[in-house]
């Protein structure tokens, strides 16, 4: 076997292994229950929320960078799971959004989420569930 063929097969195998490990990681961090369907339903409000949070200078820089990277990921035409695959195609985007929102809430607080939420109170309750928070804040 030629050296180039060996290298090509090794690179393809490595990329396939990386893709499978990424899918396994997404399966581990996905929210339980049906918040993924809620996230897909609330996508327009989420797409307004994320840039607002990313431009908020009161949030830590690392949080804002994560939000800008999330927007770049959502804008990319290439996904981890192609969108033409029923259900799973959009679920990977929702899982990534949920993981980033959990990280944002953990580092910036739930108040920043509520302060910038452009949608309804029911939508905010769904986003709080998606981010791993109770539906309403305790006083």
mmCIF file of N, CA and C in Angstrom:
data_model
loop_
_atom_site.group_PDB
_atom_site.id
_atom_site.type_symbol
_atom_site.label_atom_id
_atom_site.label_comp_id
_atom_site.label_asym_id
_atom_site.label_seq_id
_atom_site.Cartn_x
_atom_site.Cartn_y
_atom_site.Cartn_z
ATOM 1 N N UNK A 1 0.856 -1.178 0.000
ATOM 2 C CA UNK A 1 0.000 0.000 0.000
ATOM 3 C C UNK A 1 0.899 1.237 0.000
ATOM 4 N N UNK A 2 0.533 2.216 -0.801
ATOM 5 C CA UNK A 2 1.364 3.410 -0.896
ATOM 6 C C UNK A 2 1.227 4.267 0.364
ATOM 7 N N UNK A 3 2.208 5.103 0.574
ATOM 8 C CA UNK A 3 2.223 5.975 1.746
ATOM 9 C C UNK A 3 1.059 6.955 1.724
ATOM 10 N N UNK A 4 0.762 7.515 0.550
ATOM 11 C CA UNK A 4 -0.329 8.492 0.456
ATOM 12 C C UNK A 4 -1.682 7.862 0.751
ATOM 13 N N UNK A 5 -1.875 6.652 0.300
ATOM 14 C CA UNK A 5 -3.123 5.956 0.565
ATOM 15 C C UNK A 5 -3.256 5.656 2.058
ATOM 16 N N UNK A 6 -2.164 5.268 2.682
ATOM 17 C CA UNK A 6 -2.178 5.004 4.130
ATOM 18 C C UNK A 6 -2.499 6.271 4.912
ATOM 19 N N UNK A 7 -1.884 7.358 4.510
ATOM 20 C CA UNK A 7 -2.125 8.635 5.192
ATOM 21 C C UNK A 7 -3.580 9.066 4.991
ATOM 22 N N UNK A 8 -4.080 8.946 3.769
ATOM 23 C CA UNK A 8 -5.463 9.329 3.480
ATOM 24 C C UNK A 8 -6.442 8.494 4.301
ATOM 25 N N UNK A 9 -6.233 7.195 4.346
ATOM 26 C CA UNK A 9 -7.109 6.330 5.131
ATOM 27 C C UNK A 9 -7.017 6.651 6.621
ATOM 28 N N UNK A 10 -5.843 6.962 7.111
ATOM 29 C CA UNK A 10 -5.681 7.322 8.524
ATOM 30 C C UNK A 10 -6.399 8.627 8.835
ATOM 31 N N UNK A 11 -6.315 9.611 7.953
ATOM 32 C CA UNK A 11 -7.002 10.889 8.160
ATOM 33 C C UNK A 11 -8.515 10.684 8.130
ATOM 34 N N UNK A 12 -9.004 9.920 7.166
ATOM 35 C CA UNK A 12 -10.446 9.654 7.084
ATOM 36 C C UNK A 12 -10.911 8.898 8.331
ATOM 37 N N UNK A 13 -10.144 7.915 8.748
ATOM 38 C CA UNK A 13 -10.493 7.172 9.962
ATOM 39 C C UNK A 13 -10.495 8.062 11.191
ATOM 40 N N UNK A 14 -9.514 8.948 11.289
ATOM 41 C CA UNK A 14 -9.457 9.885 12.418
ATOM 42 C C UNK A 14 -10.635 10.835 12.424
ATOM 43 N N UNK A 15 -10.994 11.354 11.266
ATOM 44 C CA UNK A 15 -12.149 12.251 11.170
ATOM 45 C C UNK A 15 -13.447 11.531 11.515
ATOM 46 N N UNK A 16 -13.581 10.291 11.058
ATOM 47 C CA UNK A 16 -14.770 9.503 11.384
ATOM 48 C C UNK A 16 -14.847 9.232 12.887
ATOM 49 N N UNK A 17 -13.722 8.898 13.482
ATOM 50 C CA UNK A 17 -13.687 8.671 14.932
ATOM 51 C C UNK A 17 -14.030 9.950 15.692
ATOM 52 N N UNK A 18 -13.472 11.079 15.249
ATOM 53 C CA UNK A 18 -13.783 12.363 15.879
ATOM 54 C C UNK A 18 -15.268 12.673 15.770
ATOM 55 N N UNK A 19 -15.869 12.434 14.612
ATOM 56 C CA UNK A 19 -17.298 12.683 14.399
ATOM 57 C C UNK A 19 -18.138 11.805 15.322
ATOM 58 N N UNK A 20 -17.794 10.530 15.424
ATOM 59 C CA UNK A 20 -18.543 9.623 16.295
ATOM 60 C C UNK A 20 -18.415 10.029 17.768
ATOM 61 N N UNK A 21 -17.225 10.433 18.180
ATOM 62 C CA UNK A 21 -17.036 10.890 19.564
ATOM 63 C C UNK A 21 -17.820 12.170 19.834
ATOM 64 N N UNK A 22 -17.886 13.063 18.851
ATOM 65 C CA UNK A 22 -18.659 14.289 19.006
ATOM 66 C C UNK A 22 -20.147 13.984 19.129
ATOM 67 N N UNK A 23 -20.644 13.050 18.329
ATOM 68 C CA UNK A 23 -22.048 12.651 18.440
ATOM 69 C C UNK A 23 -22.331 12.028 19.805
ATOM 70 N N UNK A 24 -21.392 11.225 20.310
ATOM 71 C CA UNK A 24 -21.568 10.626 21.639
ATOM 72 C C UNK A 24 -21.586 11.713 22.706
ATOM 73 N N UNK A 25 -20.716 12.721 22.573
ATOM 74 C CA UNK A 25 -20.703 13.823 23.540
ATOM 75 C C UNK A 25 -22.012 14.598 23.494
ATOM 76 N N UNK A 26 -22.549 14.824 22.302
ATOM 77 C CA UNK A 26 -23.840 15.504 22.181
ATOM 78 C C UNK A 26 -24.946 14.696 22.849
ATOM 79 N N UNK A 27 -24.900 13.385 22.687
ATOM 80 C CA UNK A 27 -25.911 12.537 23.318
ATOM 81 C C UNK A 27 -25.816 12.619 24.841
ATOM 82 N N UNK A 28 -24.611 12.784 25.364
ATOM 83 C CA UNK A 28 -24.441 12.872 26.817
ATOM 84 C C UNK A 28 -24.913 14.205 27.388
ATOM 85 N N UNK A 29 -24.730 15.302 26.654
ATOM 86 C CA UNK A 29 -25.092 16.617 27.198
ATOM 87 C C UNK A 29 -26.496 17.057 26.826
ATOM 88 N N UNK A 30 -27.202 16.250 26.050
ATOM 89 C CA UNK A 30 -28.545 16.665 25.632
ATOM 90 C C UNK A 30 -29.472 16.754 26.838
ATOM 91 N N UNK A 31 -30.377 17.724 26.808
ATOM 92 C CA UNK A 31 -31.344 17.842 27.893
ATOM 93 C C UNK A 31 -32.319 16.678 27.868
ATOM 94 N N UNK A 32 -32.758 16.275 29.028
ATOM 95 C CA UNK A 32 -33.729 15.181 29.133
ATOM 96 C C UNK A 32 -35.137 15.739 28.944
ATOM 97 N N UNK A 33 -36.060 14.892 28.540
ATOM 98 C CA UNK A 33 -37.428 15.339 28.320
ATOM 99 C C UNK A 33 -37.582 15.848 26.902
ATOM 100 N N UNK A 34 -38.504 16.797 26.705
ATOM 101 C CA UNK A 34 -38.732 17.310 25.355
ATOM 102 C C UNK A 34 -38.357 18.772 25.180
ATOM 103 N N UNK A 35 -37.378 19.302 25.920
ATOM 104 C CA UNK A 35 -37.012 20.691 25.661
ATOM 105 C C UNK A 35 -36.390 20.909 24.289
ATOM 106 N N UNK A 36 -35.915 19.846 23.645
ATOM 107 C CA UNK A 36 -35.347 20.032 22.314
ATOM 108 C C UNK A 36 -36.416 20.480 21.322
ATOM 109 N N UNK A 37 -37.606 19.900 21.420
ATOM 110 C CA UNK A 37 -38.679 20.338 20.518
ATOM 111 C C UNK A 37 -39.092 21.768 20.842
ATOM 112 N N UNK A 38 -39.039 22.138 22.118
ATOM 113 C CA UNK A 38 -39.338 23.522 22.494
ATOM 114 C C UNK A 38 -38.285 24.464 21.922
ATOM 115 N N UNK A 39 -37.017 24.047 21.957
ATOM 116 C CA UNK A 39 -35.945 24.892 21.427
ATOM 117 C C UNK A 39 -36.121 25.113 19.929
ATOM 118 N N UNK A 40 -36.507 24.079 19.215
ATOM 119 C CA UNK A 40 -36.728 24.232 17.777
ATOM 120 C C UNK A 40 -37.892 25.183 17.523
ATOM 121 N N UNK A 41 -38.936 25.088 18.341
ATOM 122 C CA UNK A 41 -40.111 25.964 18.202
ATOM 123 C C UNK A 41 -39.745 27.414 18.528
ATOM 124 N N UNK A 42 -38.830 27.603 19.467
ATOM 125 C CA UNK A 42 -38.449 28.947 19.908
ATOM 126 C C UNK A 42 -37.229 29.498 19.166
ATOM 127 N N UNK A 43 -36.833 28.837 18.103
ATOM 128 C CA UNK A 43 -35.624 29.227 17.386
ATOM 129 C C UNK A 43 -35.579 30.706 16.991
ATOM 130 N N UNK A 44 -36.666 31.313 16.486
ATOM 131 C CA UNK A 44 -36.579 32.744 16.147
ATOM 132 C C UNK A 44 -36.220 33.618 17.352
ATOM 133 N N UNK A 45 -36.816 33.337 18.517
ATOM 134 C CA UNK A 45 -36.478 34.115 19.708
ATOM 135 C C UNK A 45 -35.047 33.828 20.167
ATOM 136 N N UNK A 46 -34.621 32.582 20.039
ATOM 137 C CA UNK A 46 -33.245 32.237 20.400
ATOM 138 C C UNK A 46 -32.247 32.967 19.504
ATOM 139 N N UNK A 47 -32.579 33.086 18.225
ATOM 140 C CA UNK A 47 -31.670 33.769 17.303
ATOM 141 C C UNK A 47 -31.607 35.273 17.562
ATOM 142 N N UNK A 48 -32.605 35.825 18.235
ATOM 143 C CA UNK A 48 -32.521 37.231 18.669
ATOM 144 C C UNK A 48 -31.826 37.336 20.011
ATOM 145 N N UNK A 49 -32.000 36.340 20.880
ATOM 146 C CA UNK A 49 -31.396 36.353 22.219
ATOM 147 C C UNK A 49 -29.882 36.244 22.165
ATOM 148 N N UNK A 50 -29.372 35.323 21.365
ATOM 149 C CA UNK A 50 -27.939 35.029 21.375
ATOM 150 C C UNK A 50 -27.093 36.241 20.991
ATOM 151 N N UNK A 51 -27.415 36.991 19.917
ATOM 152 C CA UNK A 51 -26.597 38.178 19.623
ATOM 153 C C UNK A 51 -26.709 39.262 20.698
ATOM 154 N N UNK A 52 -27.893 39.399 21.301
ATOM 155 C CA UNK A 52 -28.049 40.384 22.383
ATOM 156 C C UNK A 52 -27.138 40.039 23.551
ATOM 157 N N UNK A 53 -27.117 38.760 23.916
ATOM 158 C CA UNK A 53 -26.228 38.328 24.995
ATOM 159 C C UNK A 53 -24.761 38.505 24.598
ATOM 160 N N UNK A 54 -24.445 38.190 23.349
ATOM 161 C CA UNK A 54 -23.058 38.282 22.891
ATOM 162 C C UNK A 54 -22.549 39.722 22.882
ATOM 163 N N UNK A 55 -23.450 40.697 22.704
ATOM 164 C CA UNK A 55 -23.041 42.110 22.696
ATOM 165 C C UNK A 55 -23.062 42.743 24.086
ATOM 166 N N UNK A 56 -23.544 42.030 25.091
ATOM 167 C CA UNK A 56 -23.659 42.561 26.445
ATOM 168 C C UNK A 56 -22.271 42.636 27.089
ATOM 169 N N UNK A 57 -21.764 43.840 27.241
ATOM 170 C CA UNK A 57 -20.416 44.046 27.788
ATOM 171 C C UNK A 57 -20.306 43.701 29.267
ATOM 172 N N UNK A 58 -21.445 43.512 29.948
ATOM 173 C CA UNK A 58 -21.383 43.156 31.366
ATOM 174 C C UNK A 58 -21.101 41.665 31.572
ATOM 175 N N UNK A 59 -21.249 40.877 30.526
ATOM 176 C CA UNK A 59 -20.960 39.446 30.628
ATOM 177 C C UNK A 59 -19.468 39.196 30.469
ATOM 178 N N UNK A 60 -18.966 38.146 31.083
ATOM 179 C CA UNK A 60 -17.541 37.822 30.926
ATOM 180 C C UNK A 60 -17.186 37.571 29.456
ATOM 181 N N UNK A 61 -15.970 37.893 29.093
ATOM 182 C CA UNK A 61 -15.524 37.772 27.704
ATOM 183 C C UNK A 61 -15.654 36.332 27.197
ATOM 184 N N UNK A 62 -15.318 35.355 28.026
ATOM 185 C CA UNK A 62 -15.418 33.956 27.605
ATOM 186 C C UNK A 62 -16.837 33.566 27.241
ATOM 187 N N UNK A 63 -17.799 34.086 27.977
ATOM 188 C CA UNK A 63 -19.214 33.809 27.680
ATOM 189 C C UNK A 63 -19.582 34.420 26.335
ATOM 190 N N UNK A 64 -19.165 35.651 26.111
ATOM 191 C CA UNK A 64 -19.486 36.309 24.837
ATOM 192 C C UNK A 64 -18.830 35.596 23.662
ATOM 193 N N UNK A 65 -17.596 35.126 23.850
ATOM 194 C CA UNK A 65 -16.917 34.393 22.779
ATOM 195 C C UNK A 65 -17.682 33.110 22.460
ATOM 196 N N UNK A 66 -18.127 32.386 23.495
ATOM 197 C CA UNK A 66 -18.917 31.169 23.275
ATOM 198 C C UNK A 66 -20.188 31.466 22.481
ATOM 199 N N UNK A 67 -20.821 32.579 22.799
ATOM 200 C CA UNK A 67 -22.053 32.940 22.093
ATOM 201 C C UNK A 67 -21.782 33.271 20.626
ATOM 202 N N UNK A 68 -20.693 34.000 20.353
ATOM 203 C CA UNK A 68 -20.352 34.300 18.956
ATOM 204 C C UNK A 68 -19.989 33.019 18.205
ATOM 205 N N UNK A 69 -19.287 32.095 18.870
ATOM 206 C CA UNK A 69 -18.971 30.818 18.233
ATOM 207 C C UNK A 69 -20.238 30.004 17.963
ATOM 208 N N UNK A 70 -21.199 30.089 18.889
ATOM 209 C CA UNK A 70 -22.474 29.408 18.673
ATOM 210 C C UNK A 70 -23.181 29.984 17.449
ATOM 211 N N UNK A 71 -23.201 31.304 17.318
ATOM 212 C CA UNK A 71 -23.820 31.914 16.138
ATOM 213 C C UNK A 71 -23.123 31.479 14.856
ATOM 214 N N UNK A 72 -21.796 31.399 14.898
ATOM 215 C CA UNK A 72 -21.052 30.944 13.718
ATOM 216 C C UNK A 72 -21.408 29.495 13.393
ATOM 217 N N UNK A 73 -21.523 28.657 14.429
ATOM 218 C CA UNK A 73 -21.893 27.258 14.204
ATOM 219 C C UNK A 73 -23.284 27.153 13.588
ATOM 220 N N UNK A 74 -24.223 27.927 14.106
ATOM 221 C CA UNK A 74 -25.586 27.881 13.582
ATOM 222 C C UNK A 74 -25.664 28.408 12.146
ATOM 223 N N UNK A 75 -24.777 29.323 11.791
ATOM 224 C CA UNK A 75 -24.789 29.893 10.440
ATOM 225 C C UNK A 75 -24.072 29.002 9.422
ATOM 226 N N UNK A 76 -23.230 28.088 9.902
ATOM 227 C CA UNK A 76 -22.488 27.215 8.986
ATOM 228 C C UNK A 76 -23.439 26.286 8.236
ATOM 229 N N UNK A 77 -23.200 26.091 6.956
ATOM 230 C CA UNK A 77 -24.063 25.177 6.206
ATOM 231 C C UNK A 77 -23.767 23.700 6.503
ATOM 232 N N UNK A 78 -22.642 23.424 7.142
ATOM 233 C CA UNK A 78 -22.257 22.046 7.451
ATOM 234 C C UNK A 78 -22.525 21.791 8.929
ATOM 235 N N UNK A 79 -23.281 20.737 9.224
ATOM 236 C CA UNK A 79 -23.606 20.366 10.598
ATOM 237 C C UNK A 79 -22.976 19.027 10.936
ATOM 238 N N UNK A 80 -22.984 18.712 12.231
ATOM 239 C CA UNK A 80 -22.506 17.402 12.662
ATOM 240 C C UNK A 80 -23.407 16.301 12.122
ATOM 241 N N UNK A 81 -24.701 16.542 12.156
ATOM 242 C CA UNK A 81 -25.688 15.626 11.577
ATOM 243 C C UNK A 81 -26.413 16.422 10.500
ATOM 244 N N UNK A 82 -26.377 15.980 9.249
ATOM 245 C CA UNK A 82 -27.024 16.745 8.176
ATOM 246 C C UNK A 82 -28.503 16.998 8.458
ATOM 247 N N UNK A 83 -28.969 18.192 8.113
ATOM 248 C CA UNK A 83 -30.342 18.596 8.413
ATOM 249 C C UNK A 83 -31.390 17.791 7.657
ATOM 250 N N UNK A 84 -31.025 17.119 6.566
ATOM 251 C CA UNK A 84 -32.019 16.356 5.821
ATOM 252 C C UNK A 84 -32.396 15.046 6.523
ATOM 253 N N UNK A 85 -31.661 14.662 7.567
ATOM 254 C CA UNK A 85 -32.015 13.465 8.331
ATOM 255 C C UNK A 85 -33.150 13.844 9.273
ATOM 256 N N UNK A 86 -34.306 13.186 9.154
ATOM 257 C CA UNK A 86 -35.466 13.567 9.973
ATOM 258 C C UNK A 86 -35.147 13.534 11.470
ATOM 259 N N UNK A 87 -35.632 14.479 12.185
ATOM 260 C CA UNK A 87 -35.539 14.670 13.634
ATOM 261 C C UNK A 87 -34.105 14.926 14.082
ATOM 262 N N UNK A 88 -33.187 14.024 13.788
ATOM 263 C CA UNK A 88 -31.805 14.169 14.249
ATOM 264 C C UNK A 88 -31.086 15.336 13.594
ATOM 265 N N UNK A 89 -31.488 15.698 12.391
ATOM 266 C CA UNK A 89 -30.814 16.768 11.667
ATOM 267 C C UNK A 89 -30.854 18.103 12.381
ATOM 268 N N UNK A 90 -31.968 18.394 13.032
ATOM 269 C CA UNK A 90 -32.072 19.656 13.758
ATOM 270 C C UNK A 90 -31.790 19.485 15.242
ATOM 271 N N UNK A 91 -31.818 18.255 15.718
ATOM 272 C CA UNK A 91 -31.579 18.016 17.142
ATOM 273 C C UNK A 91 -30.152 18.368 17.541
ATOM 274 N N UNK A 92 -29.178 18.164 16.652
ATOM 275 C CA UNK A 92 -27.809 18.499 17.031
ATOM 276 C C UNK A 92 -27.655 19.996 17.276
ATOM 277 N N UNK A 93 -28.320 20.815 16.472
ATOM 278 C CA UNK A 93 -28.273 22.263 16.699
ATOM 279 C C UNK A 93 -28.894 22.621 18.048
ATOM 280 N N UNK A 94 -30.026 22.008 18.351
ATOM 281 C CA UNK A 94 -30.702 22.291 19.621
ATOM 282 C C UNK A 94 -29.857 21.844 20.810
ATOM 283 N N UNK A 95 -29.159 20.729 20.673
ATOM 284 C CA UNK A 95 -28.312 20.242 21.767
ATOM 285 C C UNK A 95 -27.138 21.188 21.979
ATOM 286 N N UNK A 96 -26.540 21.652 20.905
ATOM 287 C CA UNK A 96 -25.421 22.601 21.033
ATOM 288 C C UNK A 96 -25.912 23.900 21.673
ATOM 289 N N UNK A 97 -27.086 24.394 21.259
ATOM 290 C CA UNK A 97 -27.660 25.608 21.858
ATOM 291 C C UNK A 97 -27.886 25.394 23.353
ATOM 292 N N UNK A 98 -28.441 24.233 23.712
ATOM 293 C CA UNK A 98 -28.708 23.945 25.129
ATOM 294 C C UNK A 98 -27.412 23.912 25.933
ATOM 295 N N UNK A 99 -26.379 23.287 25.392
ATOM 296 C CA UNK A 99 -25.104 23.213 26.110
ATOM 297 C C UNK A 99 -24.497 24.597 26.304
ATOM 298 N N UNK A 100 -24.559 25.434 25.273
ATOM 299 C CA UNK A 100 -24.008 26.785 25.399
ATOM 300 C C UNK A 100 -24.835 27.616 26.380
ATOM 301 N N UNK A 101 -26.162 27.500 26.326
ATOM 302 C CA UNK A 101 -27.007 28.249 27.267
ATOM 303 C C UNK A 101 -26.740 27.821 28.708
ATOM 304 N N UNK A 102 -26.533 26.537 28.931
ATOM 305 C CA UNK A 102 -26.181 26.079 30.284
ATOM 306 C C UNK A 102 -24.885 26.713 30.743
ATOM 307 N N UNK A 103 -23.916 26.767 29.849
ATOM 308 C CA UNK A 103 -22.629 27.382 30.187
ATOM 309 C C UNK A 103 -22.784 28.875 30.460
ATOM 310 N N UNK A 104 -23.593 29.553 29.648
ATOM 311 C CA UNK A 104 -23.827 30.989 29.841
ATOM 312 C C UNK A 104 -24.476 31.237 31.192
ATOM 313 N N UNK A 105 -25.494 30.453 31.522
ATOM 314 C CA UNK A 105 -26.195 30.634 32.797
ATOM 315 C C UNK A 105 -25.262 30.338 33.961
ATOM 316 N N UNK A 106 -24.440 29.320 33.812
ATOM 317 C CA UNK A 106 -23.506 28.956 34.879
ATOM 318 C C UNK A 106 -22.488 30.067 35.141
ATOM 319 N N UNK A 107 -22.045 30.752 34.092
ATOM 320 C CA UNK A 107 -21.011 31.777 34.249
ATOM 321 C C UNK A 107 -21.535 33.199 34.355
ATOM 322 N N UNK A 108 -22.716 33.466 33.800
ATOM 323 C CA UNK A 108 -23.227 34.839 33.785
ATOM 324 C C UNK A 108 -24.473 35.023 34.622
ATOM 325 N N UNK A 109 -25.140 33.938 34.975
ATOM 326 C CA UNK A 109 -26.341 34.042 35.788
ATOM 327 C C UNK A 109 -27.611 34.028 34.961
ATOM 328 N N UNK A 110 -28.678 33.560 35.594
ATOM 329 C CA UNK A 110 -29.976 33.466 34.916
ATOM 330 C C UNK A 110 -30.574 34.843 34.666
ATOM 331 N N UNK A 111 -30.153 35.843 35.429
ATOM 332 C CA UNK A 111 -30.702 37.190 35.265
ATOM 333 C C UNK A 111 -30.387 37.738 33.875
ATOM 334 N N UNK A 112 -29.185 37.448 33.366
ATOM 335 C CA UNK A 112 -28.825 37.950 32.039
ATOM 336 C C UNK A 112 -29.706 37.318 30.963
ATOM 337 N N UNK A 113 -30.054 36.052 31.157
ATOM 338 C CA UNK A 113 -30.953 35.383 30.228
ATOM 339 C C UNK A 113 -32.322 36.059 30.225
ATOM 340 N N UNK A 114 -32.857 36.309 31.400
ATOM 341 C CA UNK A 114 -34.176 36.940 31.520
ATOM 342 C C UNK A 114 -34.152 38.391 31.021
ATOM 343 N N UNK A 115 -33.055 39.083 31.268
ATOM 344 C CA UNK A 115 -32.957 40.491 30.884
ATOM 345 C C UNK A 115 -33.001 40.673 29.366
ATOM 346 N N UNK A 116 -32.449 39.727 28.635
ATOM 347 C CA UNK A 116 -32.359 39.860 27.180
ATOM 348 C C UNK A 116 -33.397 39.046 26.418
ATOM 349 N N UNK A 117 -34.245 38.277 27.116
ATOM 350 C CA UNK A 117 -35.192 37.410 26.415
ATOM 351 C C UNK A 117 -36.211 38.239 25.635
ATOM 352 N N UNK A 118 -36.320 38.047 24.309
ATOM 353 C CA UNK A 118 -37.240 38.854 23.498
ATOM 354 C C UNK A 118 -38.639 38.266 23.356
ATOM 355 N N UNK A 119 -38.857 37.056 23.858
ATOM 356 C CA UNK A 119 -40.124 36.373 23.635
ATOM 357 C C UNK A 119 -41.073 36.459 24.814
ATOM 358 N N UNK A 120 -42.003 35.524 24.843
ATOM 359 C CA UNK A 120 -43.037 35.486 25.870
ATOM 360 C C UNK A 120 -42.508 34.866 27.162
ATOM 361 N N UNK A 121 -43.301 34.995 28.224
ATOM 362 C CA UNK A 121 -42.930 34.379 29.500
ATOM 363 C C UNK A 121 -42.909 32.855 29.390
ATOM 364 N N UNK A 122 -43.838 32.295 28.624
ATOM 365 C CA UNK A 122 -43.840 30.843 28.415
ATOM 366 C C UNK A 122 -42.578 30.405 27.687
ATOM 367 N N UNK A 123 -42.159 31.203 26.724
ATOM 368 C CA UNK A 123 -40.924 30.903 26.006
ATOM 369 C C UNK A 123 -39.717 30.972 26.918
ATOM 370 N N UNK A 124 -39.696 31.968 27.801
ATOM 371 C CA UNK A 124 -38.591 32.078 28.758
ATOM 372 C C UNK A 124 -38.569 30.875 29.693
ATOM 373 N N UNK A 125 -39.751 30.404 30.110
ATOM 374 C CA UNK A 125 -39.805 29.212 30.967
ATOM 375 C C UNK A 125 -39.229 28.004 30.225
ATOM 376 N N UNK A 126 -39.527 27.890 28.926
ATOM 377 C CA UNK A 126 -38.983 26.782 28.136
ATOM 378 C C UNK A 126 -37.466 26.900 28.003
ATOM 379 N N UNK A 127 -36.982 28.116 27.801
ATOM 380 C CA UNK A 127 -35.541 28.321 27.678
ATOM 381 C C UNK A 127 -34.850 28.041 29.010
ATOM 382 N N UNK A 128 -35.485 28.402 30.107
ATOM 383 C CA UNK A 128 -34.922 28.097 31.426
ATOM 384 C C UNK A 128 -34.818 26.587 31.623
ATOM 385 N N UNK A 129 -35.829 25.834 31.185
ATOM 386 C CA UNK A 129 -35.757 24.369 31.272
ATOM 387 C C UNK A 129 -34.633 23.843 30.393
ATOM 388 N N UNK A 130 -34.498 24.402 29.203
ATOM 389 C CA UNK A 130 -33.450 23.995 28.280
ATOM 390 C C UNK A 130 -32.061 24.250 28.874
ATOM 391 N N UNK A 131 -31.942 25.349 29.615
ATOM 392 C CA UNK A 131 -30.660 25.698 30.230
ATOM 393 C C UNK A 131 -30.446 24.985 31.568
ATOM 394 N N UNK A 132 -31.402 24.127 31.957
ATOM 395 C CA UNK A 132 -31.239 23.381 33.191
ATOM 396 C C UNK A 132 -31.655 24.135 34.441
ATOM 397 N N UNK A 133 -32.488 25.168 34.285
ATOM 398 C CA UNK A 133 -32.956 25.970 35.400
ATOM 399 C C UNK A 133 -34.411 25.632 35.696
ATOM 400 N N UNK A 134 -34.882 25.921 36.918
ATOM 401 C CA UNK A 134 -36.318 25.767 37.168
ATOM 402 C C UNK A 134 -37.078 26.817 36.352
ATOM 403 N N UNK A 135 -38.366 26.583 36.066
ATOM 404 C CA UNK A 135 -39.134 27.498 35.223
ATOM 405 C C UNK A 135 -39.190 28.928 35.729
ATOM 406 N N UNK A 136 -39.213 29.129 37.033
ATOM 407 C CA UNK A 136 -39.227 30.479 37.589
ATOM 408 C C UNK A 136 -38.154 30.591 38.645
ATOM 409 N N UNK A 137 -37.652 31.793 38.820
ATOM 410 C CA UNK A 137 -36.626 32.023 39.841
ATOM 411 C C UNK A 137 -37.243 32.030 41.214
ATOM 412 N N UNK A 138 -36.522 31.477 42.152
ATOM 413 C CA UNK A 138 -36.945 31.561 43.545
ATOM 414 C C UNK A 138 -36.575 32.934 44.080
ATOM 415 N N UNK A 139 -37.427 33.553 44.916
ATOM 416 C CA UNK A 139 -37.113 34.879 45.422
ATOM 417 C C UNK A 139 -35.907 34.888 46.312
#
